[in-house]
CSV table of C-alpha atoms in Angstrom, one decimal:
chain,number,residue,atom,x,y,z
A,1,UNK,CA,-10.8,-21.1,-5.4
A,2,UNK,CA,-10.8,-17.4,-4.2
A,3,UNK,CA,-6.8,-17.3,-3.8
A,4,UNK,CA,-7.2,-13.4,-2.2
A,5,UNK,CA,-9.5,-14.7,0.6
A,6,UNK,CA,-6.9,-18.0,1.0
A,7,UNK,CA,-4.5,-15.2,1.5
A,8,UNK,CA,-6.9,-13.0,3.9
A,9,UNK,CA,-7.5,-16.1,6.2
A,10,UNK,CA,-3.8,-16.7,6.2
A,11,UNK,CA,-3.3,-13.2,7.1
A,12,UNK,CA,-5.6,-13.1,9.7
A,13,UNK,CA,-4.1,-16.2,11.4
A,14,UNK,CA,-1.1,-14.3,12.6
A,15,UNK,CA,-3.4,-11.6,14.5
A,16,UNK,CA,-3.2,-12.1,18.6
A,17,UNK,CA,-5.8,-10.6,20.7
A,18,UNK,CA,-4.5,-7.1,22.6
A,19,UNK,CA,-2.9,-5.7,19.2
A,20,UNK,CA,-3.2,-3.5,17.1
A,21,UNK,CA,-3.7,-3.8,13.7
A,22,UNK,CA,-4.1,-1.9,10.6
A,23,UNK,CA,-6.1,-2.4,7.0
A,24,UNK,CA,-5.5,-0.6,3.8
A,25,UNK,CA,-7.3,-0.6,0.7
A,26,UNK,CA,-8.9,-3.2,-1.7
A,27,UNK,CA,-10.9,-6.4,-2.1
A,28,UNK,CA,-8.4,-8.1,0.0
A,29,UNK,CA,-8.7,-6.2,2.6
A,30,UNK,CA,-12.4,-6.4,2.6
A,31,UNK,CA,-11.9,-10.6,3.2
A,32,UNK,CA,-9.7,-9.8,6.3
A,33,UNK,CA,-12.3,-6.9,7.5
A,34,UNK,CA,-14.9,-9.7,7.1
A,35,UNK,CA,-12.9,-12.0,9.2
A,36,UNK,CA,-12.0,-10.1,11.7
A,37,UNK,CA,-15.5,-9.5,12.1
A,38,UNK,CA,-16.0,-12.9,12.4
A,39,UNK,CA,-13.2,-13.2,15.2
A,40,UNK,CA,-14.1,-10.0,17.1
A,41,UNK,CA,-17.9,-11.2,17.3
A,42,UNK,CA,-16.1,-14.6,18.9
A,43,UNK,CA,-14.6,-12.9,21.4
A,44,UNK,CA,-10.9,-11.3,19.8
A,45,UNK,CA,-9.9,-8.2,21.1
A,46,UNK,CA,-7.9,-5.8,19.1
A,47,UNK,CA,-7.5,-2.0,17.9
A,48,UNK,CA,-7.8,-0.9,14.4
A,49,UNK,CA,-7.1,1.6,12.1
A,50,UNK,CA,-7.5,2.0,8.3
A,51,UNK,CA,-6.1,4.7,5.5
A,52,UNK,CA,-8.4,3.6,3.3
A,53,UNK,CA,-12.1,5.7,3.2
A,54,UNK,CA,-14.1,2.8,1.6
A,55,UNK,CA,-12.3,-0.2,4.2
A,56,UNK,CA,-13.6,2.6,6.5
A,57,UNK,CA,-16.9,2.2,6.0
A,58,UNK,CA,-17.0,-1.7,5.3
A,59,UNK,CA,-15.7,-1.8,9.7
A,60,UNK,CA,-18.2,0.6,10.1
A,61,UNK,CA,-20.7,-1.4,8.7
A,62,UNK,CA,-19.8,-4.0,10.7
A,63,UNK,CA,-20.2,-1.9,14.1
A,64,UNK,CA,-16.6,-2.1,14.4
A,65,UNK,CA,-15.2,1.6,16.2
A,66,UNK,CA,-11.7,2.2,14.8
A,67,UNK,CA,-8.3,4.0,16.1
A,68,UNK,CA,-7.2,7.5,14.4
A,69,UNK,CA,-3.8,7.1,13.2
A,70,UNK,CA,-3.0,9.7,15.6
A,71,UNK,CA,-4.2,8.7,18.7
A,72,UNK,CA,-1.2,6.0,17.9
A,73,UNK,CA,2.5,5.7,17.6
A,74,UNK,CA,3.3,2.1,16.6
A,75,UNK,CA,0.9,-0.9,14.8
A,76,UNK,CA,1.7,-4.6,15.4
A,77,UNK,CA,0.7,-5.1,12.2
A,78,UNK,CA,0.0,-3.5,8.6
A,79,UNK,CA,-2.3,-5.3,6.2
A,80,UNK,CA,-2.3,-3.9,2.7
A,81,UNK,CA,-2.8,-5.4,-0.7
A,82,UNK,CA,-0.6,-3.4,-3.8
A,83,UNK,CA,-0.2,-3.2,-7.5
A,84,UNK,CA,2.8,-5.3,-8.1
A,85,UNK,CA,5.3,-6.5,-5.8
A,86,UNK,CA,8.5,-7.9,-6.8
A,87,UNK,CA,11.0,-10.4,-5.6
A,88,UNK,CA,12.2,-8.5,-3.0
A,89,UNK,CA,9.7,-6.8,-1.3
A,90,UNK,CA,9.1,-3.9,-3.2
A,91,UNK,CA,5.6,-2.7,-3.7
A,92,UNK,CA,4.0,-0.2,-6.0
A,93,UNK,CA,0.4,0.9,-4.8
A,94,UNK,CA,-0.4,3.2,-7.8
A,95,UNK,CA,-4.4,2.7,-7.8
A,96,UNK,CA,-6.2,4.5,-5.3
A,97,UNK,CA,-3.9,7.5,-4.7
A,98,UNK,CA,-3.6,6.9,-1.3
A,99,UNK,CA,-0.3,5.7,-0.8
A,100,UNK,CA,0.9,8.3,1.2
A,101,UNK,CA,-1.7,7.7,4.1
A,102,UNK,CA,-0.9,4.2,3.2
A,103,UNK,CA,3.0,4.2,3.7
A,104,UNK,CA,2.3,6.3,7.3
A,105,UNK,CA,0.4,2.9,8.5
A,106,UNK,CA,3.2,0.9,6.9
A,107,UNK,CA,6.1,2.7,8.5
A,108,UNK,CA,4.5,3.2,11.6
A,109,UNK,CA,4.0,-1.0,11.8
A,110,UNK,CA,6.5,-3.5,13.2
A,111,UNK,CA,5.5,-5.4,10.4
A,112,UNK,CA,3.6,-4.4,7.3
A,113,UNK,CA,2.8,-7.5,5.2
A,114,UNK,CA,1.4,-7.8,1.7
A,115,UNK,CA,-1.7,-9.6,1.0
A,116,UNK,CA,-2.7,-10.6,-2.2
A,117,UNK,CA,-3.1,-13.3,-5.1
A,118,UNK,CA,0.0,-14.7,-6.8
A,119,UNK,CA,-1.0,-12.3,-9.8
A,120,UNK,CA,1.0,-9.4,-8.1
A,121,UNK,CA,4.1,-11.0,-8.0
A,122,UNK,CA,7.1,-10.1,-10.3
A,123,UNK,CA,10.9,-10.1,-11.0
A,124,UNK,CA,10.4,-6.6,-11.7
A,125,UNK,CA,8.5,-3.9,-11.8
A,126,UNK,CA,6.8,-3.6,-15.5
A,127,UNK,CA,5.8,-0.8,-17.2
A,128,UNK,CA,2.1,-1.0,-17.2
A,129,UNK,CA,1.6,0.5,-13.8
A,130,UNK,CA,3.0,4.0,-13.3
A,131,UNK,CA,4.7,5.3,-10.4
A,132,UNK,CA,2.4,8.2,-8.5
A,133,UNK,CA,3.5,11.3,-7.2
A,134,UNK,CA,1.3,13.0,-4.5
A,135,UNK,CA,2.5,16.8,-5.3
A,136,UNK,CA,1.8,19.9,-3.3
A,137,UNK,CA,-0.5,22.3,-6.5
A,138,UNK,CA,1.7,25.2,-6.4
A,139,UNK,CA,4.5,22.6,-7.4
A,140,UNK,CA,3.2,20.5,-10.0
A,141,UNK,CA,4.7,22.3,-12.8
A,142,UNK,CA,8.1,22.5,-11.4
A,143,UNK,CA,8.0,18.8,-10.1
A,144,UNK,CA,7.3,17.9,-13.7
A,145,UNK,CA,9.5,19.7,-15.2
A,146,UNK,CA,12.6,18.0,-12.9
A,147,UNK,CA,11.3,14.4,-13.8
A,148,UNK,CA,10.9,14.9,-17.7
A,149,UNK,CA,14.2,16.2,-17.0
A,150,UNK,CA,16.0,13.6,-14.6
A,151,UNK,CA,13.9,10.9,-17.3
A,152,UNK,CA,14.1,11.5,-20.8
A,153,UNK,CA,11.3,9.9,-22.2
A,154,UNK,CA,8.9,9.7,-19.8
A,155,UNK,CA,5.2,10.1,-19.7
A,156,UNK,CA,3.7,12.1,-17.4
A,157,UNK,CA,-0.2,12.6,-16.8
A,158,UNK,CA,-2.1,14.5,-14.2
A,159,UNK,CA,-5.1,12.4,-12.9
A,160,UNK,CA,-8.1,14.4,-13.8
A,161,UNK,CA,-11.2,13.8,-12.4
A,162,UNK,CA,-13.6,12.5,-14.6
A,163,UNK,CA,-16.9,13.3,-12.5
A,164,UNK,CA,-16.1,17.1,-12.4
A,165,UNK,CA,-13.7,19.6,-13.9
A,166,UNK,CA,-10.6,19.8,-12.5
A,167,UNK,CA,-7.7,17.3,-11.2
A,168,UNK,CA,-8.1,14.5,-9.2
A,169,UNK,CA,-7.2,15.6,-5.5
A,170,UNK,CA,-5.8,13.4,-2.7
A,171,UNK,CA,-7.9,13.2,0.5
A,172,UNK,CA,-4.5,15.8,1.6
A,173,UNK,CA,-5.9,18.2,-1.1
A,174,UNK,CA,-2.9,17.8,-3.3
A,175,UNK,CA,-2.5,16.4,-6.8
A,176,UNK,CA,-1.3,13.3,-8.2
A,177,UNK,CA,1.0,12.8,-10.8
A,178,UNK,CA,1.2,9.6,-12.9
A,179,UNK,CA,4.6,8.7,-14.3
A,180,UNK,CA,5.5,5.9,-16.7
A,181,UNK,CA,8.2,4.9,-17.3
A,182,UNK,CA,9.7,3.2,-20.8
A,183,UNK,CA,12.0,0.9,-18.3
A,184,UNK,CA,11.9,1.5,-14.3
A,185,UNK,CA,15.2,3.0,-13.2
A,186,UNK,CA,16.8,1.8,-10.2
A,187,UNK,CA,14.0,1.7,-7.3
A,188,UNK,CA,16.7,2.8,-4.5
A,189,UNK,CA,18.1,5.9,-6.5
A,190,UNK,CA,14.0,6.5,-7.8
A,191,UNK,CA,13.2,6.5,-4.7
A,192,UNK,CA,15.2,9.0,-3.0
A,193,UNK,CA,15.4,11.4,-6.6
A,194,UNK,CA,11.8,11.3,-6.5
A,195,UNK,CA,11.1,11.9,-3.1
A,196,UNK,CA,13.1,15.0,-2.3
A,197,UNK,CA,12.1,17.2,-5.3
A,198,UNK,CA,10.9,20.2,-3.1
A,199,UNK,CA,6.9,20.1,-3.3
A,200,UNK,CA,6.4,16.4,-3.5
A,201,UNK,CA,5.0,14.5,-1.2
A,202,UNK,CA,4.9,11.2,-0.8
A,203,UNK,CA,5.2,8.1,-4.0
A,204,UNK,CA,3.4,5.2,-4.3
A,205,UNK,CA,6.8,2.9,-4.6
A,206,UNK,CA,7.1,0.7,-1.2
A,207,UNK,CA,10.9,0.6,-1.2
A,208,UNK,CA,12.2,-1.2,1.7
A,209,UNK,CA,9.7,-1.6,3.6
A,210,UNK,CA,7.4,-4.9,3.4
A,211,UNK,CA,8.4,-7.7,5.8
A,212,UNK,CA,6.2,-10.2,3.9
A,213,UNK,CA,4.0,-11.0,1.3
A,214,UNK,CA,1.3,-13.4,1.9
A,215,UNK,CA,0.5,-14.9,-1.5
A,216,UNK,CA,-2.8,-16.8,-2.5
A,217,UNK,CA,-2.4,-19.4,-5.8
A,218,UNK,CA,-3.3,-22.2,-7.4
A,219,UNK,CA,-0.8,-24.3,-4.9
A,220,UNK,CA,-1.9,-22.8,-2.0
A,221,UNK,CA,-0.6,-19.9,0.1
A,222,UNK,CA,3.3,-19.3,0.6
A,223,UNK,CA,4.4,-16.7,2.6
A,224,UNK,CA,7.5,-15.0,0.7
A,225,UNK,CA,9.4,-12.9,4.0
A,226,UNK,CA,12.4,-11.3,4.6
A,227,UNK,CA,12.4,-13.2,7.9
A,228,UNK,CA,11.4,-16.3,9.6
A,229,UNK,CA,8.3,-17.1,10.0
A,230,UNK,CA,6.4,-19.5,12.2
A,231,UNK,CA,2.9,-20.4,13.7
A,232,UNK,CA,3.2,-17.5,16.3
A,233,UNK,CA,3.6,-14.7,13.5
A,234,UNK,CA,7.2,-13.8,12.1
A,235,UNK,CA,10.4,-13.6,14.4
């Protein structure tokens, strides 16, 4: 059993027609782009948006036209698949560096729910992902320099691109930083450290801000939500 398409077809049974929705990044997302296909050939009507390039083209492909994130100011709903996600809600999206066009779809959403097999699901965070840092260039030393500083022991690696010389740039033209940590610190005070060094940008930690996660396993889906949820969507 596919338990990331289980998910996507669960996740796909909460859209209404007249919404709007958004998709991130990953092979998750391609099952809900698929089936939304499926849907919107059948007669659905709905608005979306993406902050992912290659989920892009996949709607393209279909003969889908989507919404620019700012033609909008709100999303009914945020599909995205992550890293890890632990027990409550907290996602790390450190793969595709895209996390911070990523969390402007999330925030923007009245709900942003998690997709995914039962894989990503944790206590806590472990130490084999890192946390990203999307960092203006003129800053990256002295962003670096404050979190080997603010956590002794840390590795830190700028992601250099291995098809040319140079770093690895964001589609915002800035770099990103991996940091891993020997043990994570506490997300909440990581969170806010992190995010107002002067130069960063955005992380790739979700803190706070995941309604759900829609989780594909060997038992079946569960839905794991910080709120109720029933046949209609969550309420």
């Amino acid at each position: 059993m596919d338990f990331k398409k289980a998910a996507a077809e669960k996740a796909v049974s909460f859209i209404q027609t007249n919404t709007v929705i958004g998709l991130g990044a990953g092979s998750t997302m391609a099952h809900i782009a698929a089936l939304l296909n499926e849907k919107i050939n059948k007669g659905l009507k709905i608005e979306i948006l993406t902050s992912s390039y290659a989920t892009r083209k996949l709607l393209e492909g279909f003969g889908i036209n989507l919404v620019e994130a700012n033609r909008v100011s709100s999303i009914d709903i945020y599909f995205d698949g992550c890293d890890q996600v632990d027990k409550n809600l907290n996602a790390l999206k450190s793969g595709g560096g895209i996390h911070t066009q990523e969390k402007i779809l999330a925030s923007m959403a009245k709900e942003f729910m998690i997709v995914g097999d039962e894989g990503k699901y944790v206590n806590s965070f472990d130490i084999r992902y890192p946390l990203v840092i999307e960092i203006l260039p003129q800053a990256i030393r002295y962003v670096t320099s404050i979190i080997e500083k603010e956590y002794p022991g840390v590795a830190t690696s700028l992601r250099i691109n291995d098809k040319r010389d140079g770093a690895v740039l964001s589609d915002n033209g800035n770099y990103l930083l991996d940091v891993f940590f020997k043990e994570w610190p506490e997300l909440s005070v990581v969170n806010n450290t992190v995010k107002y060094i002067t130069g960063v940008v955005e992380t790739s930690l979700f803190y706070n801000i995941a309604s759900s996660f829609i989780m594909g396993g060997k038992d079946g889906v569960r839905i794991l939500s910080k709120r109720k949820v029933s046949s209609r969507g969550i309420v």
